[in-house]
XYZ file of C-alpha atoms in Angstrom:
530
model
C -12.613 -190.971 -134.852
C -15.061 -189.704 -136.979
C -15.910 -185.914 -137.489
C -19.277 -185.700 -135.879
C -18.019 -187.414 -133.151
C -15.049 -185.344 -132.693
C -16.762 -182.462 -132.655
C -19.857 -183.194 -130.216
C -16.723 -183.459 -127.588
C -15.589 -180.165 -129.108
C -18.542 -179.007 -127.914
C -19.498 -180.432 -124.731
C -15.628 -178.809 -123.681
C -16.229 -175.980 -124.509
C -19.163 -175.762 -122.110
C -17.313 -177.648 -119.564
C -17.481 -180.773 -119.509
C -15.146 -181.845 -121.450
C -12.290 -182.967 -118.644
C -14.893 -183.428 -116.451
C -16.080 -187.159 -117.664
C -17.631 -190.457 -116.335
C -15.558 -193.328 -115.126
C -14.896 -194.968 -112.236
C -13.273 -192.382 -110.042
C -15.282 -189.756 -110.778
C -17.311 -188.541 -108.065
C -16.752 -191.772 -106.446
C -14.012 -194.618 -105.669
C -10.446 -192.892 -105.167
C -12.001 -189.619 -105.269
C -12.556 -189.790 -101.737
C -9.310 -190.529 -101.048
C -8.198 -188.131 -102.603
C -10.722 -185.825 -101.107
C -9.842 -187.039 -97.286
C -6.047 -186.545 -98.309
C -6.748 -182.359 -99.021
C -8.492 -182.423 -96.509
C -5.748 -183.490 -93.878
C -3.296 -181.248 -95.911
C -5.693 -177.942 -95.105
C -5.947 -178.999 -92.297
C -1.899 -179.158 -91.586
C -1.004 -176.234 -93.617
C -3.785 -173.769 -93.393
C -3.706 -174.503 -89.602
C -0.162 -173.317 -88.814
C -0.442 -170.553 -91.163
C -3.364 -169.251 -88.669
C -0.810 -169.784 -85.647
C 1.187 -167.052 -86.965
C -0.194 -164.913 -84.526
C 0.814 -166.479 -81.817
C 4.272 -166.805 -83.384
C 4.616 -163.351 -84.166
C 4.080 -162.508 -80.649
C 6.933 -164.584 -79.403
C 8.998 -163.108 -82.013
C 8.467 -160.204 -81.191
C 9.331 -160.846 -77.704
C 12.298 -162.623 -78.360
C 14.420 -160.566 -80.799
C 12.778 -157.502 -78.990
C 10.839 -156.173 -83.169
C 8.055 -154.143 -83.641
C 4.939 -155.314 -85.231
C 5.646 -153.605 -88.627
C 8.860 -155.855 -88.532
C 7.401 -159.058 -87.927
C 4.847 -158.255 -90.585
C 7.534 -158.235 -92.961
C 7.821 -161.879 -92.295
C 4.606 -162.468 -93.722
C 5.148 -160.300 -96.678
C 8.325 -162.063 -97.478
C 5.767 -165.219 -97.431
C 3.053 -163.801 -99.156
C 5.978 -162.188 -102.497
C 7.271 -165.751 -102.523
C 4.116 -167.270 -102.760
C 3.280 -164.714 -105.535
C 6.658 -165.194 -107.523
C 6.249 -169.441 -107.428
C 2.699 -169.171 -107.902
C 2.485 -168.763 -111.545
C 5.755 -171.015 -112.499
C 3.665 -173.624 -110.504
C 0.735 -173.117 -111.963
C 1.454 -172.966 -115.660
C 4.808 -174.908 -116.145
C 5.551 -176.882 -113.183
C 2.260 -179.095 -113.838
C 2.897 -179.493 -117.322
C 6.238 -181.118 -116.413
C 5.086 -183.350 -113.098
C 2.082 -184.591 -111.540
C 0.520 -182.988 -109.247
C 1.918 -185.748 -106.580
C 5.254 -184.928 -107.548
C 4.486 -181.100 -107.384
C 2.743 -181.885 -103.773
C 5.974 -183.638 -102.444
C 8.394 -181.006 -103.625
C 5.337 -178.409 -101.613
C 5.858 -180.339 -98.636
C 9.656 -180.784 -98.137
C 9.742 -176.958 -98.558
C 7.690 -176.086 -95.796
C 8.362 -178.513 -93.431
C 11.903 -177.721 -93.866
C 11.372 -174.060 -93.873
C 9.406 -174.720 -90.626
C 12.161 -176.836 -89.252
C 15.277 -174.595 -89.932
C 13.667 -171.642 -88.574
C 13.857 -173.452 -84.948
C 17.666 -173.648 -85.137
C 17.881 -169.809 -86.607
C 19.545 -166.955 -84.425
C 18.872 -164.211 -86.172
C 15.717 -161.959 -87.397
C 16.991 -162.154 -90.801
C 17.129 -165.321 -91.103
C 13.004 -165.923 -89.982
C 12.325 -163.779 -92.922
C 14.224 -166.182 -95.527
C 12.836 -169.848 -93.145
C 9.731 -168.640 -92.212
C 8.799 -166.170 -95.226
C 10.498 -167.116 -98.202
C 11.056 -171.343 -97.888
C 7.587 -171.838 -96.860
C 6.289 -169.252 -99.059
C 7.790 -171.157 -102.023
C 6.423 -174.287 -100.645
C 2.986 -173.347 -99.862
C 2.903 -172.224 -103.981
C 3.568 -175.638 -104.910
C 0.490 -176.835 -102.191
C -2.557 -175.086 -102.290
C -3.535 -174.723 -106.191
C -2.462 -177.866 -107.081
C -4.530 -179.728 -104.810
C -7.741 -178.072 -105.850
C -6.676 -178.469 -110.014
C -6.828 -182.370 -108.795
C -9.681 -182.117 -107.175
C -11.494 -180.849 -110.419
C -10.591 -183.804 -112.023
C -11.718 -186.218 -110.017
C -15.394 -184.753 -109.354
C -17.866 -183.464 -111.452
C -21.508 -183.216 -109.898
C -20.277 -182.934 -106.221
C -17.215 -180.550 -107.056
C -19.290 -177.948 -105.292
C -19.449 -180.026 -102.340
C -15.585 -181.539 -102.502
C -14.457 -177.746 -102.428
C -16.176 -177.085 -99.336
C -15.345 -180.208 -97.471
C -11.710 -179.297 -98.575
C -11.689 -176.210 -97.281
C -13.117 -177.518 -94.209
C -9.538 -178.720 -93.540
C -8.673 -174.713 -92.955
C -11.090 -174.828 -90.018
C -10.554 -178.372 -88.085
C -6.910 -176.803 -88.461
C -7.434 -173.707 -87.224
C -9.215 -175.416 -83.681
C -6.377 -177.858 -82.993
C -3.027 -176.556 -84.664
C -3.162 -173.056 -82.419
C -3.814 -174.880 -79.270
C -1.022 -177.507 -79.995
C 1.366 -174.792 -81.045
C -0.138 -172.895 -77.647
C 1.157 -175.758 -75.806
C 4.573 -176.427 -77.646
C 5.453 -172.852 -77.485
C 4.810 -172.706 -73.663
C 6.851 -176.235 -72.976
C 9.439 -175.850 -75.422
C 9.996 -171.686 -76.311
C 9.601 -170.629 -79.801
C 12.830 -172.749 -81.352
C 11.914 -175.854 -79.588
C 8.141 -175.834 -80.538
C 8.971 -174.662 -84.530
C 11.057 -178.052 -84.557
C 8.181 -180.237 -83.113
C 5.359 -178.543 -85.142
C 7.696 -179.474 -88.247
C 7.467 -182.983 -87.246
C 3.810 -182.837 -86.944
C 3.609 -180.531 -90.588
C 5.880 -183.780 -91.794
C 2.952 -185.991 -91.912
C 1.522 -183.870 -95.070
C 4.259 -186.302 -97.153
C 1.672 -189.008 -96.211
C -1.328 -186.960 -97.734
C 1.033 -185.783 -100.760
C 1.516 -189.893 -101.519
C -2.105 -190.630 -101.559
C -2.620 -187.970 -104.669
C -2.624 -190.594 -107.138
C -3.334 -188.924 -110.478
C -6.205 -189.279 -112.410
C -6.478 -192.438 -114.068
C -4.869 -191.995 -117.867
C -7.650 -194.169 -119.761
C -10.532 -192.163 -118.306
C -8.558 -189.302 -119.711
C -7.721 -190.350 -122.850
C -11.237 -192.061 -123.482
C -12.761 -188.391 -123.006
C -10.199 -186.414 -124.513
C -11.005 -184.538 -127.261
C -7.651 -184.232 -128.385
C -8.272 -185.765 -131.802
C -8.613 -185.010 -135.194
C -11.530 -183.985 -137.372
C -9.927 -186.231 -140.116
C -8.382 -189.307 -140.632
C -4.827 -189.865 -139.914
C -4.204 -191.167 -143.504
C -6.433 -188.670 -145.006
C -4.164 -185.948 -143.680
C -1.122 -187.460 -144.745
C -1.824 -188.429 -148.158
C -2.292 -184.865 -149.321
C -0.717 -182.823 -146.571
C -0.700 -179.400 -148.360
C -4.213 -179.296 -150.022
C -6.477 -176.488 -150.171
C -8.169 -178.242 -146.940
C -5.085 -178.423 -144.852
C -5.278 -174.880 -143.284
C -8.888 -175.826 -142.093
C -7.960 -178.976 -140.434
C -5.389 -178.115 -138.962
C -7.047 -174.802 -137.239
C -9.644 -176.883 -136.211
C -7.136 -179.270 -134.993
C -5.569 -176.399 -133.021
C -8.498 -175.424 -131.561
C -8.956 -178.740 -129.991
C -5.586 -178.661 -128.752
C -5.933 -174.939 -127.020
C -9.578 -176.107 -125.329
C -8.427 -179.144 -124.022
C -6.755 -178.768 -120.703
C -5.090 -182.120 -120.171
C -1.344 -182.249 -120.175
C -0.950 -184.780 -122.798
C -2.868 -182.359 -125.037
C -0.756 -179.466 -124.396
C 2.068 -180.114 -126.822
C 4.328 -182.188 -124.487
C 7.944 -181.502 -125.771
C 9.218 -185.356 -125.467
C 8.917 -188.012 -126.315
C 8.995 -186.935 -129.726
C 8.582 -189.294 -132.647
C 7.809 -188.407 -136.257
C 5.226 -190.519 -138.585
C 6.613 -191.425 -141.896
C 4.224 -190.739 -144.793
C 3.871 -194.393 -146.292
C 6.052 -194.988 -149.073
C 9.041 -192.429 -148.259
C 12.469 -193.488 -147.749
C 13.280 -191.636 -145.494
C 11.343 -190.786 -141.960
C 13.104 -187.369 -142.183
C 12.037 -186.010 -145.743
C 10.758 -182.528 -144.482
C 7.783 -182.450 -147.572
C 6.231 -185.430 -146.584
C 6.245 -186.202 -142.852
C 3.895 -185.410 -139.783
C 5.648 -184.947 -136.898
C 3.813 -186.674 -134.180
C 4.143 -185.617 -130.544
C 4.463 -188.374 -127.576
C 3.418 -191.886 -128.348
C 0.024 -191.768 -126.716
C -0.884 -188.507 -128.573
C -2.866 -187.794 -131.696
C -2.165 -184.431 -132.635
C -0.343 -184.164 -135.504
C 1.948 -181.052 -136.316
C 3.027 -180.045 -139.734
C 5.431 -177.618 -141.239
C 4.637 -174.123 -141.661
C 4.473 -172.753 -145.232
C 7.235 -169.925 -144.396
C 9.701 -172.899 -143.394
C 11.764 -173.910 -145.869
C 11.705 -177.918 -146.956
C 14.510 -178.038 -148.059
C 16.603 -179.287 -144.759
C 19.197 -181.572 -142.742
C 17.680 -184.196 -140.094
C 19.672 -181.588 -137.526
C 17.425 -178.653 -138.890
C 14.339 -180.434 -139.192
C 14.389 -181.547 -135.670
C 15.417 -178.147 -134.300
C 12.438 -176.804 -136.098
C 10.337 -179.537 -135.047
C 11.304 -178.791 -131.047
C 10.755 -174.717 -131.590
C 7.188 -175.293 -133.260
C 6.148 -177.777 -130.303
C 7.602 -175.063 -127.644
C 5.918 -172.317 -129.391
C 2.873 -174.036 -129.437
C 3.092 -175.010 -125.920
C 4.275 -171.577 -125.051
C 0.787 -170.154 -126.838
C -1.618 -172.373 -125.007
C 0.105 -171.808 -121.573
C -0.230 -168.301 -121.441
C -4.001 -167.817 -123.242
C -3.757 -163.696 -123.299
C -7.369 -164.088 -124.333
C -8.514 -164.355 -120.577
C -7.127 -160.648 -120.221
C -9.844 -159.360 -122.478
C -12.019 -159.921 -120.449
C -14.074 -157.910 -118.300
C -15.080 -160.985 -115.916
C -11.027 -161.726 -114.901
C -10.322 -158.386 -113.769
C -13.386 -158.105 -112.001
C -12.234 -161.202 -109.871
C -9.130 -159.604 -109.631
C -9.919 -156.788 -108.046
C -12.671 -158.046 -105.851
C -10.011 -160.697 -103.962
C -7.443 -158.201 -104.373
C -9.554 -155.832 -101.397
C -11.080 -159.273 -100.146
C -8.096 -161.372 -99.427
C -6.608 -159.398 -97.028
C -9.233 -159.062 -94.545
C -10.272 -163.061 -95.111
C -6.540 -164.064 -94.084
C -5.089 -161.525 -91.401
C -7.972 -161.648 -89.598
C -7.501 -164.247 -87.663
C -3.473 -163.614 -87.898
C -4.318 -160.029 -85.610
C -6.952 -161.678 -83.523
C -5.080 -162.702 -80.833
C -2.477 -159.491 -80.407
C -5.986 -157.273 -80.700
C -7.530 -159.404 -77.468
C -3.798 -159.145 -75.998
C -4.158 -155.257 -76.450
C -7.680 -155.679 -74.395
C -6.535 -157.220 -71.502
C -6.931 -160.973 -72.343
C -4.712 -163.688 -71.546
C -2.830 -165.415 -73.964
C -4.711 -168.837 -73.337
C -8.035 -166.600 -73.771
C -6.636 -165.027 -76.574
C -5.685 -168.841 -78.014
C -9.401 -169.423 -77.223
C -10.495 -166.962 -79.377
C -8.879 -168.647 -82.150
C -10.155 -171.926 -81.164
C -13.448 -170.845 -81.645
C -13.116 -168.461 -84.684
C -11.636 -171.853 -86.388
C -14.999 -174.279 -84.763
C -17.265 -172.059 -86.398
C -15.431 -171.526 -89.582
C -16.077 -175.395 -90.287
C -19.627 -174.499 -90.348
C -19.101 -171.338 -92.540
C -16.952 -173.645 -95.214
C -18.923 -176.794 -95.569
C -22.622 -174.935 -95.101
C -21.962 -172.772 -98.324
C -21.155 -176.004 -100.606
C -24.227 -177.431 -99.358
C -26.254 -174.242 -100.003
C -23.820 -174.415 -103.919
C -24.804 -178.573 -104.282
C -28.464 -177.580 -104.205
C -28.593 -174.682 -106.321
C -30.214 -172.470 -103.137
C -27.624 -169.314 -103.687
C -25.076 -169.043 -105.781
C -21.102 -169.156 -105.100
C -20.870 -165.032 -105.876
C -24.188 -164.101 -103.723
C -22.774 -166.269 -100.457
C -19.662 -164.593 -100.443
C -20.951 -160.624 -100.985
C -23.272 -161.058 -98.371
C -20.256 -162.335 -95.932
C -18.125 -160.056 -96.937
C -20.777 -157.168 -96.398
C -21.325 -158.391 -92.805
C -17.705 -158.684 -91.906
C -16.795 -155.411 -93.590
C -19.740 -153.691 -90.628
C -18.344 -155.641 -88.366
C -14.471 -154.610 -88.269
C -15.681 -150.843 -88.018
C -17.707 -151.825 -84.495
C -14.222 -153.411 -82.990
C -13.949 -151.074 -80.423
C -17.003 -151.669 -78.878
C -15.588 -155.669 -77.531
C -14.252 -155.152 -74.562
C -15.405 -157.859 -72.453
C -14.975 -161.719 -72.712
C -18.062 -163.166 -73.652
C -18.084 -160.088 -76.605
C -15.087 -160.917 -77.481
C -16.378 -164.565 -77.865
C -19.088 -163.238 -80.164
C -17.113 -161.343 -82.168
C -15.166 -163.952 -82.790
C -17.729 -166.597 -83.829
C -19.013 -163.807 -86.131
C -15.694 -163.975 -87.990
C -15.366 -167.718 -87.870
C -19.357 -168.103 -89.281
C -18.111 -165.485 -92.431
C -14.920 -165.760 -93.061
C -14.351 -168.915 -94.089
C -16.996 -168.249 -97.169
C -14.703 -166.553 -99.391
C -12.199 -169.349 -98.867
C -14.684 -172.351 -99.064
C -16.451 -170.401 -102.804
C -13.915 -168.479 -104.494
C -12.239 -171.732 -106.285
C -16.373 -172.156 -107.755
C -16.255 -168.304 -108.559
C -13.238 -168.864 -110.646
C -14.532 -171.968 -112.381
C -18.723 -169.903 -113.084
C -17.028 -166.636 -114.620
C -13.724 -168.542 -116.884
C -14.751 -172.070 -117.138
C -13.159 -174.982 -115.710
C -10.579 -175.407 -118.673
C -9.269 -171.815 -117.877
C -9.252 -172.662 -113.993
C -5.577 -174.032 -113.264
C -4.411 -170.429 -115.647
C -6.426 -167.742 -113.981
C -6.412 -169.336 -110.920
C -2.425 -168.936 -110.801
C -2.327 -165.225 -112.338
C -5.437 -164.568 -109.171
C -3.132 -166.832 -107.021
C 0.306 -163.905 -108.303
C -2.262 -160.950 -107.381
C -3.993 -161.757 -104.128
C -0.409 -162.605 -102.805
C 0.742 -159.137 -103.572
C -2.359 -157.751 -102.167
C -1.334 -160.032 -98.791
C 2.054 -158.684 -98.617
C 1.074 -154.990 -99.231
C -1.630 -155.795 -96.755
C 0.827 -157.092 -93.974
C 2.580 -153.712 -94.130
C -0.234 -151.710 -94.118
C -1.709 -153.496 -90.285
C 1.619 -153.790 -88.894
C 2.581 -150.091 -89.674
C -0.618 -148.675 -88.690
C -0.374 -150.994 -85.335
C 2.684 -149.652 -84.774
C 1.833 -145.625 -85.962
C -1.745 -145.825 -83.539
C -0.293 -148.237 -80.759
C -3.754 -150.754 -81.384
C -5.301 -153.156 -83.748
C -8.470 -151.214 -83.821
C -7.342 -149.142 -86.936
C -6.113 -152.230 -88.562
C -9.441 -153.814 -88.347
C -11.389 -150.957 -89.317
C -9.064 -150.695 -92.442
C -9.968 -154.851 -93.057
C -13.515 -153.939 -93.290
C -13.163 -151.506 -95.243
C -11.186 -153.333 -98.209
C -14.231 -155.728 -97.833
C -16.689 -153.467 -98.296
C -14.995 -152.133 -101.330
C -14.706 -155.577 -102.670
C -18.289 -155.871 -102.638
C -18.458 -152.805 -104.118
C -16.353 -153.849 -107.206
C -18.467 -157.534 -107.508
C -21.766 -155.566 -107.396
C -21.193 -153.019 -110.200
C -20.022 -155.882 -112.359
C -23.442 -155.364 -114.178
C -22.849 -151.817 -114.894
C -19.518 -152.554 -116.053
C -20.406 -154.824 -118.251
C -22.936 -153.083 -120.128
C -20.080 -149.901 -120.281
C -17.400 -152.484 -121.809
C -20.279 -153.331 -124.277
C -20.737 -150.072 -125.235
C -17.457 -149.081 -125.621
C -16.587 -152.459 -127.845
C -19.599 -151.171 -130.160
C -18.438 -147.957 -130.459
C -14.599 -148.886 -130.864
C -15.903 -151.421 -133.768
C -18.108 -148.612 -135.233
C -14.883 -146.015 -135.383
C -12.983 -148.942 -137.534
């Protein structure tokens, strides 16, 4: 490919939109397959995690636990979300597609789902419940979306929301079906049927087909700024440490597996004229057969070697290489990744265990448990609206991602500190269509956050290392309600605490600015002192 060429798609990557191409299933065709198929496995998932309420009440009952102890359940599944995340994240989708990743996700929590029906002992529901599904929701939820940036580009806004949506149509029917197995069947009984229903997922996992290689490959911009024969005619030139930086640059901006130094197959190009393919001076060593990125010895390595050495040098380099561009430590120098760490580290916890506490704070009230399912039945109808409407609002440019979800945040974060105050049915109703309206925002914009502030190529990366840290922040945060449930005898104080780790959040997003210009400052002054 010639230079010019090579390096307009330099270019257009490294403003995004560089793995984000034209072709036929982009933004169209098997997209929306793929599209329905996250959908249905939000929808699944997502929706049984939101029964844990209900759950939690019947173990409580049942093995005769506080709240505080129950809540370790889901901080067992929150700390084995956060271990798998990354491993997910950065390795296991270099070695697998993300169908293979998604079928691996979905035997683990099915089965984690289905074991804990046939388990005796508290214990035990900690390792099932937490831990399995934990592991298996890791190896769910951020692959799915990595897909879905792949195969849409101008409606990505819009395929996030609809996505997401599948949290909300989940949240209406899952609690009322697990309402109804729990009160036919007991808690064992209806954990084994809602496995069988959590086993159609393997469906939606089979439908993931990935993204088409020679739309990939046509786009890719792993290439090189010179010819393949010019390289190898003169491989240690005065030129060579140019082209191959600039070669190396491609490589680390270019998110697509094959470009990421795959470790087999492994062949090596033999300069034209040698004798022998192994003659360390004169070779290229060539990684996979559709690749062309070409690796050379370093100076410091000696050329002087057996075919056993050379290869075992050859293998290092590639994993160093690999090991390099999987973990970019470049992303921690900057001011805009902590920024969204901290801002869903106080945000998460009040956008997930909301809903969890809903139903044991209208049990505390006086409310039935079918009124109390209710409640979540209609927190989840109006969260549809609060996940779709904002990728709307994001597809036509009216708000951004950041203001929707600071403004829901805000509302929610008033709102927990005025839980007192619904006592009676139809307030309870309200207050509970307040939360479904807002709290699905963060959810339905944060993936769009991540991708404005880092860049789509940086997304699968820093969305695993946010994934690690708002799992912590869930597990510390299931602690912190149950034992202050348990300490004050009500939910009330656990709400008001929700609010206010939203209102903090907030706090942290909205003095970005200020920060900014400080981190500026300080970089000046730290460059004037050298």
């Amino acid at each position: 490919m010639a230079p010019d060429t090579n390096r307009k798609s330099l270019d257009e990557q490294e403003h995004g939109e560089g793995e984000r191409h034209s072709g036929d299933d982009v933004d169209s065709g098997w997209a929306w397959v793929v599209l329905v198929s996250v959908f249905c496995l939000m929808a699944l998932m997502a929706g049984f995690e939101n029964t844990q309420g209900l759950v939690f009440v019947e173990i409580e009952e049942k093995f005769r636990v506080s709240a505080l102890v129950t809540s370790i359940i889901g901080g067992a599944y929150f700390i084995a979300v956060s271990i798998s995340v990354i491993f997910v994240m950065m390795f296991v989708l270099e070695m697998m597609s993300v169908r293979q990743c998604m079928l691996i996700g979905v035997a683990l929590y099915t089965s984690g789902v289905g074991v804990s029906s046939v388990v005796r002992s508290y214990p035990g529901l900690v390792v099932t419940l937490g831990v399995i599904t934990g592991v298996g929701a890791s190896f769910l939820y951020g692959p799915s979306f990595v897909l879905l940036g792949r195969y849409f580009d101008r409606r990505l806004s819009l395929a996030t929301a609809v996505a997401n949506t599948g949290v909300s149509v989940g949240s209406i029917v899952i609690p009322f079906v697990m309402r109804l197995l729990l009160d036919q069947f007991s808690l064992s009984g209806g954990l084994l049927v809602m496995s069988a229903v959590l086993a159609n997922m393997f469906v939606c996992a089979c439908l993931l087909r990935p993204f088409p290689a020679s739309h990939r490959d046509a786009h890719s911009t792993c290439h090189l700024s010179a010819s393949k024969d010019d390289m190898v005619s003169d491989p240690l030139s005065e030129n060579t440490s140019e082209k191959l930086l600039h070669t190396e640059n491609e490589l680390s901006s270019t998110p697509e597996k094959h470009c990421l130094g795959e470790l087999s197959p492994l062949t090596v190009a033999q300069k034209p004229g040698t004798s022998s393919p192994l003659s360390c001076d004169d070779n290229v060593v060539q990684l996979g057969d559709r690749d062309s990125i070409l690796f050379y010895p370093h100076e410091g390595v000696s050329t002087v070697c057996g075919p056993c050495d050379k290869k075992t040098r050859v293998w290092l380099s590639a994993a160093r290489r690999r090991l390099a561009q999987t973990f970019d430590i470049s992303v921690f120098r900057r001011l805009a990744f902590w920024v969204l760490v901290f801002h869903q580290w106080f945000g998460i916890p009040a956008a997930s265990l909301a809903l969890v506490y809903l139903p044991p704070l209208a049990l505390e009230k006086g409310f039935s448990e079918r009124e109390a399912t209710f409640m979540v039945m209609v927190t989840g109808g109006c969260d549809i609206f609060s996940r779709i409407l904002p990728g709307v609002i994001a597809n036509f440019k009216l708000l951004q991602p950041h203001e929707m979800v600071i403004a829901s945040q805000m509302i929610l974060g008033i709102l927990f500190q005025f839980t007192s105050l619904f006592n009676t049915l139809p307030a309870m109703v309200a207050f509970s269509a307040v939360l479904g309206t807002f709290g699905g925002v963060f959810f339905s914009m944060r993936q769009m956050m991540i991708i404005d502030f880092v860049g789509l190529q940086r997304f699968p990366m820093v969305f695993g290392f946010i994934q690690l840290f708002n799992a912590i922040s869930l597990a510390v945060g299931f602690l912190i309600v149950g034992y202050m449930k348990d300490t004050t005898g009500s939910c009330i104080m656990s709400f008001h605490y929700l609010g206010a780790t939203q209102i903090v959040s907030c706090g942290i997003f909205l003095s970005f600015p200020l920060l900014s210009r400080c981190w500026q400052r300080c970089g000046r002054e730290a460059e004037g002192v050298v």
